[in-house]
Amino acid sequence: MTDAPPPEYKGPKRVFSGMQPTNGLHLGNYLGALKNWVALQNQYDCIYCIVDLHAITIEPDPKGLAGRCREVAAAYMASGVDPKKSIIFVQSAVREHSELAWIFNCVARMGWVERMTQFKDKAGKDEQRMSVGLFDYPVLQAADILLYKGTHVPVGEDQKQHLELSRDIAQKFNNDYDAPAFFPLPEPLIQGPGARIMSLRDGSKKMSKSDPSDMSRINMVDDAETIMQKIKKATTDPNPLPESAEGLKGRPEVENLVGIYSAASGRPVNEVLSEFGGKGFGVFKPALAELLASELGPIAAEMRRWNADPGALDAILRVGAERARAIAQPIMAEVRKVVGLWHA
Ligand code: TYM
């Protein structure tokens, strides 16, 4: 006898994603996540979170944290996330995130969480000295998504493993509590060459805010001149660009720059190569830098405008938190019932 497939989740489709309020967002955050978030608003109900509880897993920063949350909210809106269509809020303003995370701590298995490569990358040789919160980070991430019964999660490729864990937690919760299809199994939306933007200096490392060299990344607030300098200095090789995607194999830095061009322009890689194939980097790099400056320039200007008005940002985040709570609280009440928690 074979097991019947689990019943299908019948609830509404809902997008959930989030970013940490760490200093300075970069091109990877923009092309890997934000740009897709904006497009998804026309198709789905979307919830976009600023995950301050995740940010405290590494370093306390009680003075700077709220300001960084505002800056990330400004980046969301400057990129085109519309607070009238989508919910934008700060994670800790909805207490149920922490509550559901605890319940999921009792569902997730040690072995599952121990497999997470991001923890290993972040901890390096210092695993024993890391906070328990950093280890538990992906369980809180599962709670973020499932507190809203999120069905689709647009992220960069580095989040793929965390999303698999979220699916495993949802499935095990549904099984353990005999609550078929209570939680959906959230699907990652990881799209195109923007999902994996690499360092400008080393094509084997992802572009990241933790890289000590600022030359390795394009920050969302970099001006046109800085972008030009960073792209010009980006590692490449002496050969011209290939005529087709096949020719990018074994040339990770070149593949990265072409991928960035493709993601920023919305044109497929082969189309980019049919324009630039056979040409040298003396032609391609300035074209890429101009493309990025024309995309990021207006966003940076809009970010500055929002950052000059923290009162307006706070008002948006307050409304966002209210709307988020209105979805989360009834779901959390159902969870408490399913789990059998005290309710006298
Ligand atoms: P965070 O803050 O590290 O990154 C935010 C988003 O940016 C994407 N990203 C990249 N995409 C392509 N290339 C890169 N080099 C690159 N660097 C970052 C990330 O994939 C992510 O989509 N754990 C999450 C935050 C989170 C979350 C959630 C996401 C907390 N709860 C619930 C989705 C759903 C994180 O640390 O993202």
CSV table of C-alpha atoms and ligand atoms in Angstrom, one decimal:
chain,number,residue,atom,x,y,z
A,1,MET,CA,0.0,0.0,0.0
A,2,THR,CA,1.4,3.4,-0.9
A,3,ASP,CA,0.8,6.5,1.3
A,4,ALA,CA,-1.8,8.9,-0.1
A,5,PRO,CA,-0.3,12.3,-1.0
A,6,PRO,CA,-0.9,14.9,1.7
A,7,PRO,CA,-4.1,16.9,1.1
A,8,GLU,CA,-3.6,20.2,-0.8
A,9,TYR,CA,-3.7,23.5,1.0
A,10,LYS,CA,-6.8,25.4,-0.1
A,11,GLY,CA,-6.2,28.8,1.5
A,12,PRO,CA,-5.4,32.0,-0.4
A,13,LYS,CA,-2.1,32.6,-2.2
A,14,ARG,CA,0.0,35.0,-0.2
A,15,VAL,CA,3.6,36.3,-0.7
A,16,PHE,CA,5.8,36.8,2.3
A,17,SER,CA,9.4,37.9,2.3
A,18,GLY,CA,11.8,39.9,4.4
A,19,MET,CA,15.2,41.5,4.8
A,20,GLN,CA,17.5,42.1,7.7
A,21,PRO,CA,18.0,45.6,8.8
A,22,THR,CA,21.8,45.4,8.4
A,23,ASN,CA,23.8,48.4,7.3
A,24,GLY,CA,23.4,49.2,3.7
A,25,LEU,CA,21.5,47.1,1.1
A,26,HIS,CA,23.4,46.1,-2.0
A,27,LEU,CA,22.8,45.1,-5.6
A,28,GLY,CA,22.3,41.4,-4.6
A,29,ASN,CA,19.4,42.4,-2.3
A,30,TYR,CA,17.9,44.5,-5.0
A,31,LEU,CA,18.2,42.1,-8.0
A,32,GLY,CA,17.8,38.9,-5.9
A,33,ALA,CA,14.7,40.0,-4.0
A,34,LEU,CA,13.4,43.6,-4.1
A,35,LYS,CA,13.0,43.9,-7.8
A,36,ASN,CA,10.9,40.8,-7.9
A,37,TRP,CA,8.9,41.9,-4.9
A,38,VAL,CA,7.7,44.9,-6.8
A,39,ALA,CA,6.6,42.9,-9.8
A,40,LEU,CA,4.7,40.4,-7.6
A,41,GLN,CA,2.5,43.1,-6.0
A,42,ASN,CA,0.3,43.1,-9.1
A,43,GLN,CA,-0.3,39.3,-8.9
A,44,TYR,CA,-0.6,38.5,-5.2
A,45,ASP,CA,-1.3,39.9,-1.7
A,46,CYS,CA,2.2,40.6,-0.5
A,47,ILE,CA,3.7,41.0,2.9
A,48,TYR,CA,7.2,42.5,3.2
A,49,CYS,CA,8.9,42.4,6.6
A,50,ILE,CA,11.9,44.0,8.1
A,51,VAL,CA,13.3,41.3,10.3
A,52,ASP,CA,14.8,43.0,13.4
A,53,LEU,CA,14.6,39.9,15.6
A,54,HIS,CA,16.9,38.1,13.1
A,55,ALA,CA,19.3,41.1,13.2
A,56,ILE,CA,19.9,40.7,17.0
A,57,THR,CA,21.2,37.1,16.5
A,58,ILE,CA,24.7,38.4,15.8
A,59,GLU,CA,25.3,41.7,17.5
A,60,PRO,CA,23.4,43.9,19.8
A,61,ASP,CA,22.9,47.5,18.6
A,62,PRO,CA,20.1,49.0,20.7
A,63,LYS,CA,20.9,52.6,19.5
A,64,GLY,CA,21.1,51.9,15.8
A,65,LEU,CA,18.5,49.1,15.2
A,66,ALA,CA,15.3,51.2,14.8
A,67,GLY,CA,17.1,53.6,12.4
A,68,ARG,CA,18.2,50.7,10.3
A,69,CYS,CA,14.7,49.3,10.1
A,70,ARG,CA,13.5,52.7,8.8
A,71,GLU,CA,16.3,52.7,6.2
A,72,VAL,CA,15.2,49.3,4.9
A,73,ALA,CA,11.6,50.5,4.8
A,74,ALA,CA,12.8,53.5,2.8
A,75,ALA,CA,14.6,51.1,0.4
A,76,TYR,CA,11.5,49.0,-0.1
A,77,MET,CA,9.4,51.9,-1.0
A,78,ALA,CA,12.0,53.7,-3.1
A,79,SER,CA,12.3,50.5,-5.1
A,80,GLY,CA,8.6,50.5,-5.8
A,81,VAL,CA,7.0,48.5,-3.0
A,82,ASP,CA,3.7,50.3,-2.6
A,83,PRO,CA,2.4,50.4,1.0
A,84,LYS,CA,-1.2,50.8,-0.3
A,85,LYS,CA,-1.0,47.5,-2.1
A,86,SER,CA,1.5,45.6,0.1
A,87,ILE,CA,2.0,45.3,3.9
A,88,ILE,CA,5.3,46.7,5.0
A,89,PHE,CA,6.1,46.2,8.7
A,90,VAL,CA,8.8,45.5,11.3
A,91,GLN,CA,8.8,41.9,12.6
A,92,SER,CA,9.1,42.6,16.3
A,93,ALA,CA,5.9,44.8,16.1
A,94,VAL,CA,4.0,41.6,15.7
A,95,ARG,CA,4.8,39.5,18.8
A,96,GLU,CA,3.3,36.4,17.4
A,97,HIS,CA,6.4,35.8,15.3
A,98,SER,CA,8.3,34.9,18.5
A,99,GLU,CA,5.4,32.8,19.8
A,100,LEU,CA,5.1,30.7,16.7
A,101,ALA,CA,8.9,30.4,16.5
A,102,TRP,CA,8.8,28.7,19.9
A,103,ILE,CA,6.2,26.3,18.8
A,104,PHE,CA,8.2,25.5,15.7
A,105,ASN,CA,11.3,25.0,17.9
A,106,CYS,CA,9.4,22.0,19.3
A,107,VAL,CA,8.6,20.7,15.8
A,108,ALA,CA,11.9,21.2,14.0
A,109,ARG,CA,14.5,18.5,14.6
A,110,MET,CA,18.1,19.2,15.7
A,111,GLY,CA,19.4,17.3,12.8
A,112,TRP,CA,17.4,19.5,10.3
A,113,VAL,CA,18.7,22.7,11.8
A,114,GLU,CA,22.3,21.4,12.1
A,115,ARG,CA,22.4,20.9,8.4
A,116,MET,CA,21.9,24.6,7.6
A,117,THR,CA,25.0,25.8,5.7
A,118,GLN,CA,24.3,29.5,6.4
A,119,PHE,CA,24.9,29.0,10.1
A,120,LYS,CA,28.1,27.2,9.4
A,121,ASP,CA,29.2,30.0,7.0
A,122,LYS,CA,28.4,32.7,9.5
A,123,ALA,CA,29.8,30.9,12.5
A,124,GLY,CA,33.0,29.6,10.9
A,125,LYS,CA,35.3,28.1,13.5
A,126,ASP,CA,33.4,29.9,16.3
A,127,GLU,CA,30.3,27.7,16.4
A,128,GLN,CA,30.4,27.2,20.2
A,129,ARG,CA,30.5,31.0,20.8
A,130,MET,CA,27.6,31.9,18.6
A,131,SER,CA,24.2,32.7,20.1
A,132,VAL,CA,21.5,30.1,20.2
A,133,GLY,CA,19.5,32.6,18.3
A,134,LEU,CA,21.8,32.4,15.3
A,135,PHE,CA,21.5,28.6,15.3
A,136,ASP,CA,17.7,28.9,15.5
A,137,TYR,CA,17.5,31.7,12.9
A,138,PRO,CA,15.9,29.5,10.2
A,139,VAL,CA,13.1,28.3,12.6
A,140,LEU,CA,12.1,31.9,13.2
A,141,GLN,CA,12.2,32.4,9.4
A,142,ALA,CA,9.7,29.6,9.1
A,143,ALA,CA,7.5,31.2,11.7
A,144,ASP,CA,7.6,34.5,9.8
A,145,ILE,CA,6.2,32.9,6.7
A,146,LEU,CA,3.8,30.5,8.2
A,147,LEU,CA,2.3,33.0,10.7
A,148,TYR,CA,0.6,34.4,7.6
A,149,LYS,CA,0.2,31.1,5.9
A,150,GLY,CA,2.5,32.4,3.2
A,151,THR,CA,2.4,30.3,0.1
A,152,HIS,CA,5.1,32.0,-2.0
A,153,VAL,CA,8.5,33.4,-0.9
A,154,PRO,CA,10.6,35.5,-3.3
A,155,VAL,CA,14.2,35.3,-2.2
A,156,GLY,CA,17.7,34.9,-3.6
A,157,GLU,CA,19.3,31.5,-4.0
A,158,ASP,CA,21.1,31.7,-0.6
A,159,GLN,CA,17.7,31.2,1.1
A,160,LYS,CA,16.8,28.0,-0.7
A,161,GLN,CA,17.8,25.7,2.1
A,162,HIS,CA,16.0,27.8,4.7
A,163,LEU,CA,12.9,27.5,2.6
A,164,GLU,CA,13.2,23.7,2.4
A,165,LEU,CA,13.3,23.8,6.2
A,166,SER,CA,10.2,25.9,6.4
A,167,ARG,CA,8.4,23.3,4.2
A,168,ASP,CA,9.6,20.5,6.4
A,169,ILE,CA,8.4,22.3,9.5
A,170,ALA,CA,5.0,23.0,8.0
A,171,GLN,CA,4.6,19.4,6.9
A,172,LYS,CA,5.7,18.0,10.3
A,173,PHE,CA,3.4,20.3,12.2
A,174,ASN,CA,0.4,19.3,10.0
A,175,ASN,CA,1.3,15.6,10.6
A,176,ASP,CA,2.1,15.8,14.3
A,177,TYR,CA,-1.0,17.6,15.1
A,178,ASP,CA,-3.2,15.7,12.7
A,179,ALA,CA,-4.1,19.0,11.0
A,180,PRO,CA,-4.0,18.1,7.3
A,181,ALA,CA,-3.1,21.1,5.1
A,182,PHE,CA,-3.3,23.5,8.1
A,183,PHE,CA,-0.1,25.2,6.9
A,184,PRO,CA,0.8,25.5,3.3
A,185,LEU,CA,4.2,24.2,2.1
A,186,PRO,CA,5.7,27.6,1.1
A,187,GLU,CA,7.2,27.7,-2.4
A,188,PRO,CA,10.4,29.6,-3.0
A,189,LEU,CA,10.3,32.0,-5.9
A,190,ILE,CA,14.0,32.2,-7.0
A,191,GLN,CA,14.2,33.8,-10.3
A,192,GLY,CA,16.8,34.2,-13.1
A,193,PRO,CA,20.4,35.4,-12.9
A,194,GLY,CA,19.6,38.0,-10.3
A,195,ALA,CA,19.0,35.3,-7.7
A,196,ARG,CA,22.8,34.8,-7.3
A,197,ILE,CA,24.8,37.9,-7.6
A,198,MET,CA,28.5,37.3,-6.8
A,199,SER,CA,31.3,39.5,-5.5
A,200,LEU,CA,32.8,41.8,-8.1
A,201,ARG,CA,36.2,40.7,-6.9
A,202,ASP,CA,35.7,36.9,-6.6
A,203,GLY,CA,33.1,35.0,-8.7
A,204,SER,CA,33.0,32.2,-6.2
A,205,LYS,CA,31.7,34.3,-3.3
A,206,LYS,CA,28.3,35.9,-3.1
A,207,MET,CA,28.0,39.7,-3.0
A,208,SER,CA,27.5,40.4,0.6
A,209,LYS,CA,27.5,43.3,3.1
A,210,SER,CA,29.8,41.3,5.4
A,211,ASP,CA,32.6,41.4,2.8
A,212,PRO,CA,35.3,43.7,4.2
A,213,SER,CA,36.0,45.2,0.7
A,214,ASP,CA,33.5,47.8,-0.4
A,215,MET,CA,34.8,47.2,-3.9
A,216,SER,CA,33.3,43.8,-3.9
A,217,ARG,CA,29.7,45.1,-4.0
A,218,ILE,CA,27.5,47.8,-5.5
A,219,ASN,CA,25.5,49.5,-2.7
A,220,MET,CA,22.0,50.7,-3.5
A,221,VAL,CA,23.1,54.2,-2.6
A,222,ASP,CA,26.4,54.3,-4.6
A,223,ASP,CA,26.5,57.3,-7.0
A,224,ALA,CA,27.2,56.9,-10.8
A,225,GLU,CA,30.9,57.6,-10.4
A,226,THR,CA,31.4,55.0,-7.7
A,227,ILE,CA,29.4,52.5,-9.7
A,228,MET,CA,31.6,53.2,-12.7
A,229,GLN,CA,34.8,52.8,-10.7
A,230,LYS,CA,33.7,49.5,-9.1
A,231,ILE,CA,32.5,48.0,-12.3
A,232,LYS,CA,35.7,49.1,-14.1
A,233,LYS,CA,37.8,47.4,-11.4
A,234,ALA,CA,35.7,44.3,-11.3
A,235,THR,CA,37.7,41.1,-11.9
A,236,THR,CA,37.4,39.8,-15.5
A,237,ASP,CA,39.8,38.1,-17.9
A,238,PRO,CA,41.5,39.4,-21.1
A,239,ASN,CA,39.2,37.6,-23.5
A,240,PRO,CA,36.2,39.2,-25.2
A,241,LEU,CA,32.6,38.3,-24.1
A,242,PRO,CA,31.3,35.0,-25.6
A,243,GLU,CA,28.6,34.9,-28.2
A,244,SER,CA,26.3,32.6,-26.1
A,245,ALA,CA,25.7,31.5,-22.6
A,246,GLU,CA,27.7,28.3,-23.2
A,247,GLY,CA,30.8,30.3,-23.4
A,248,LEU,CA,30.4,31.6,-19.9
A,249,LYS,CA,31.3,28.3,-18.4
A,250,GLY,CA,34.5,28.4,-16.3
A,251,ARG,CA,34.4,32.2,-16.3
A,252,PRO,CA,32.5,33.0,-13.1
A,253,GLU,CA,33.3,36.7,-12.9
A,254,VAL,CA,32.2,37.3,-16.5
A,255,GLU,CA,29.1,35.2,-16.0
A,256,ASN,CA,28.3,37.3,-13.0
A,257,LEU,CA,28.6,40.6,-14.8
A,258,VAL,CA,26.5,39.4,-17.7
A,259,GLY,CA,24.0,38.0,-15.2
A,260,ILE,CA,23.8,41.4,-13.5
A,261,TYR,CA,23.2,43.1,-16.9
A,262,SER,CA,20.5,40.6,-17.7
A,263,ALA,CA,18.7,40.9,-14.3
A,264,ALA,CA,18.9,44.7,-14.3
A,265,SER,CA,17.8,45.1,-17.9
A,266,GLY,CA,15.2,42.3,-17.8
A,267,ARG,CA,16.7,40.9,-21.0
A,268,PRO,CA,17.7,37.2,-21.2
A,269,VAL,CA,21.4,36.4,-21.0
A,270,ASN,CA,21.5,35.2,-24.7
A,271,GLU,CA,20.1,38.5,-25.8
A,272,VAL,CA,22.7,40.4,-23.8
A,273,LEU,CA,25.4,38.3,-25.4
A,274,SER,CA,24.0,38.7,-28.9
A,275,GLU,CA,24.6,42.5,-28.4
A,276,PHE,CA,28.0,42.3,-26.6
A,277,GLY,CA,29.4,38.9,-27.7
A,278,GLY,CA,32.8,39.4,-29.3
A,279,LYS,CA,33.3,42.8,-27.7
A,280,GLY,CA,35.8,43.6,-25.0
A,281,PHE,CA,35.2,44.7,-21.5
A,282,GLY,CA,36.2,48.2,-22.5
A,283,VAL,CA,32.8,48.4,-24.2
A,284,PHE,CA,30.7,46.1,-21.9
A,285,LYS,CA,31.8,47.5,-18.5
A,286,PRO,CA,30.8,51.2,-19.2
A,287,ALA,CA,27.5,50.0,-20.6
A,288,LEU,CA,26.8,47.9,-17.5
A,289,ALA,CA,27.8,50.8,-15.2
A,290,GLU,CA,25.5,53.2,-17.0
A,291,LEU,CA,22.6,50.7,-16.9
A,292,LEU,CA,23.1,50.3,-13.1
A,293,ALA,CA,23.5,54.0,-12.4
A,294,SER,CA,20.3,54.7,-14.3
A,295,GLU,CA,18.4,52.0,-12.4
A,296,LEU,CA,19.8,52.7,-8.9
A,297,GLY,CA,20.2,56.6,-9.2
A,298,PRO,CA,16.5,57.4,-8.9
A,299,ILE,CA,16.0,54.8,-6.2
A,300,ALA,CA,18.8,56.3,-4.1
A,301,ALA,CA,17.3,59.7,-4.5
A,302,GLU,CA,13.9,58.4,-3.4
A,303,MET,CA,15.6,56.7,-0.4
A,304,ARG,CA,17.1,60.0,0.7
A,305,ARG,CA,13.7,61.7,0.4
A,306,TRP,CA,12.1,59.0,2.7
A,307,ASN,CA,15.0,59.0,5.1
A,308,ALA,CA,14.5,62.7,5.6
A,309,ASP,CA,11.0,62.0,6.9
A,310,PRO,CA,11.2,59.4,9.6
A,311,GLY,CA,7.7,60.4,10.9
A,312,ALA,CA,6.2,59.4,7.5
A,313,LEU,CA,8.1,56.1,7.6
A,314,ASP,CA,6.9,55.4,11.1
A,315,ALA,CA,3.3,56.0,10.1
A,316,ILE,CA,3.6,53.6,7.3
A,317,LEU,CA,5.2,50.9,9.5
A,318,ARG,CA,2.5,51.4,12.1
A,319,VAL,CA,-0.3,50.8,9.7
A,320,GLY,CA,1.7,47.9,8.2
A,321,ALA,CA,2.0,46.3,11.6
A,322,GLU,CA,-1.7,46.7,12.3
A,323,ARG,CA,-2.6,45.1,9.0
A,324,ALA,CA,-0.1,42.3,9.6
A,325,ARG,CA,-1.5,41.7,13.1
A,326,ALA,CA,-5.0,41.4,11.7
A,327,ILE,CA,-3.9,38.4,9.6
A,328,ALA,CA,-1.5,36.9,12.1
A,329,GLN,CA,-3.6,37.0,15.3
A,330,PRO,CA,-6.5,34.8,14.1
A,331,ILE,CA,-4.0,32.3,12.6
A,332,MET,CA,-2.0,32.2,15.9
A,333,ALA,CA,-5.3,31.6,17.8
A,334,GLU,CA,-6.0,28.6,15.5
A,335,VAL,CA,-2.4,27.4,16.1
A,336,ARG,CA,-2.9,27.6,19.9
A,337,LYS,CA,-6.1,25.5,19.6
A,338,VAL,CA,-4.5,22.9,17.3
A,339,VAL,CA,-1.5,22.6,19.7
A,340,GLY,CA,-3.8,22.4,22.8
A,341,LEU,CA,-2.2,25.3,24.6
A,342,TRP,CA,-4.0,26.6,27.7
A,343,HIS,CA,-6.9,28.8,26.9
A,344,ALA,CA,-9.1,29.1,30.0
B,1,TYM,P1,19.0,38.9,3.9
B,1,TYM,O1,18.7,40.1,4.7
B,1,TYM,O2,20.4,38.3,4.0
B,1,TYM,O3,18.8,39.2,2.4
B,1,TYM,C1,17.6,39.7,1.9
B,1,TYM,C2,17.3,39.2,0.5
B,1,TYM,O4,18.4,39.4,-0.4
B,1,TYM,C3,18.8,38.2,-1.1
B,1,TYM,N1,20.2,38.3,-1.3
B,1,TYM,C4,20.8,38.0,-2.5
B,1,TYM,N2,20.2,37.7,-3.7
B,1,TYM,C5,21.1,37.5,-4.7
B,1,TYM,N3,22.4,37.6,-4.7
B,1,TYM,C6,23.0,38.0,-3.5
B,1,TYM,N4,24.3,38.1,-3.4
B,1,TYM,C7,22.2,38.2,-2.4
B,1,TYM,N5,22.4,38.6,-1.1
B,1,TYM,C8,21.2,38.6,-0.5
B,1,TYM,C9,18.5,37.2,-0.1
B,1,TYM,O5,18.4,35.9,-0.7
B,1,TYM,C10,17.2,37.6,0.5
B,1,TYM,O6,16.1,37.3,-0.3
B,1,TYM,N6,16.9,35.1,6.1
B,1,TYM,C11,16.6,36.2,5.3
B,1,TYM,C12,15.6,37.2,5.9
B,1,TYM,C13,14.3,36.6,6.3
B,1,TYM,C14,13.3,36.0,5.4
B,1,TYM,C15,12.2,35.6,6.2
B,1,TYM,C16,13.2,35.9,4.0
B,1,TYM,C17,13.8,36.4,7.5
B,1,TYM,N7,12.6,35.9,7.5
B,1,TYM,C18,11.1,35.1,5.7
B,1,TYM,C19,12.1,35.3,3.5
B,1,TYM,C20,11.0,34.9,4.3
B,1,TYM,C21,17.9,37.0,5.1
B,1,TYM,O7,18.8,36.9,5.9
B,1,TYM,O8,17.9,37.8,4.1
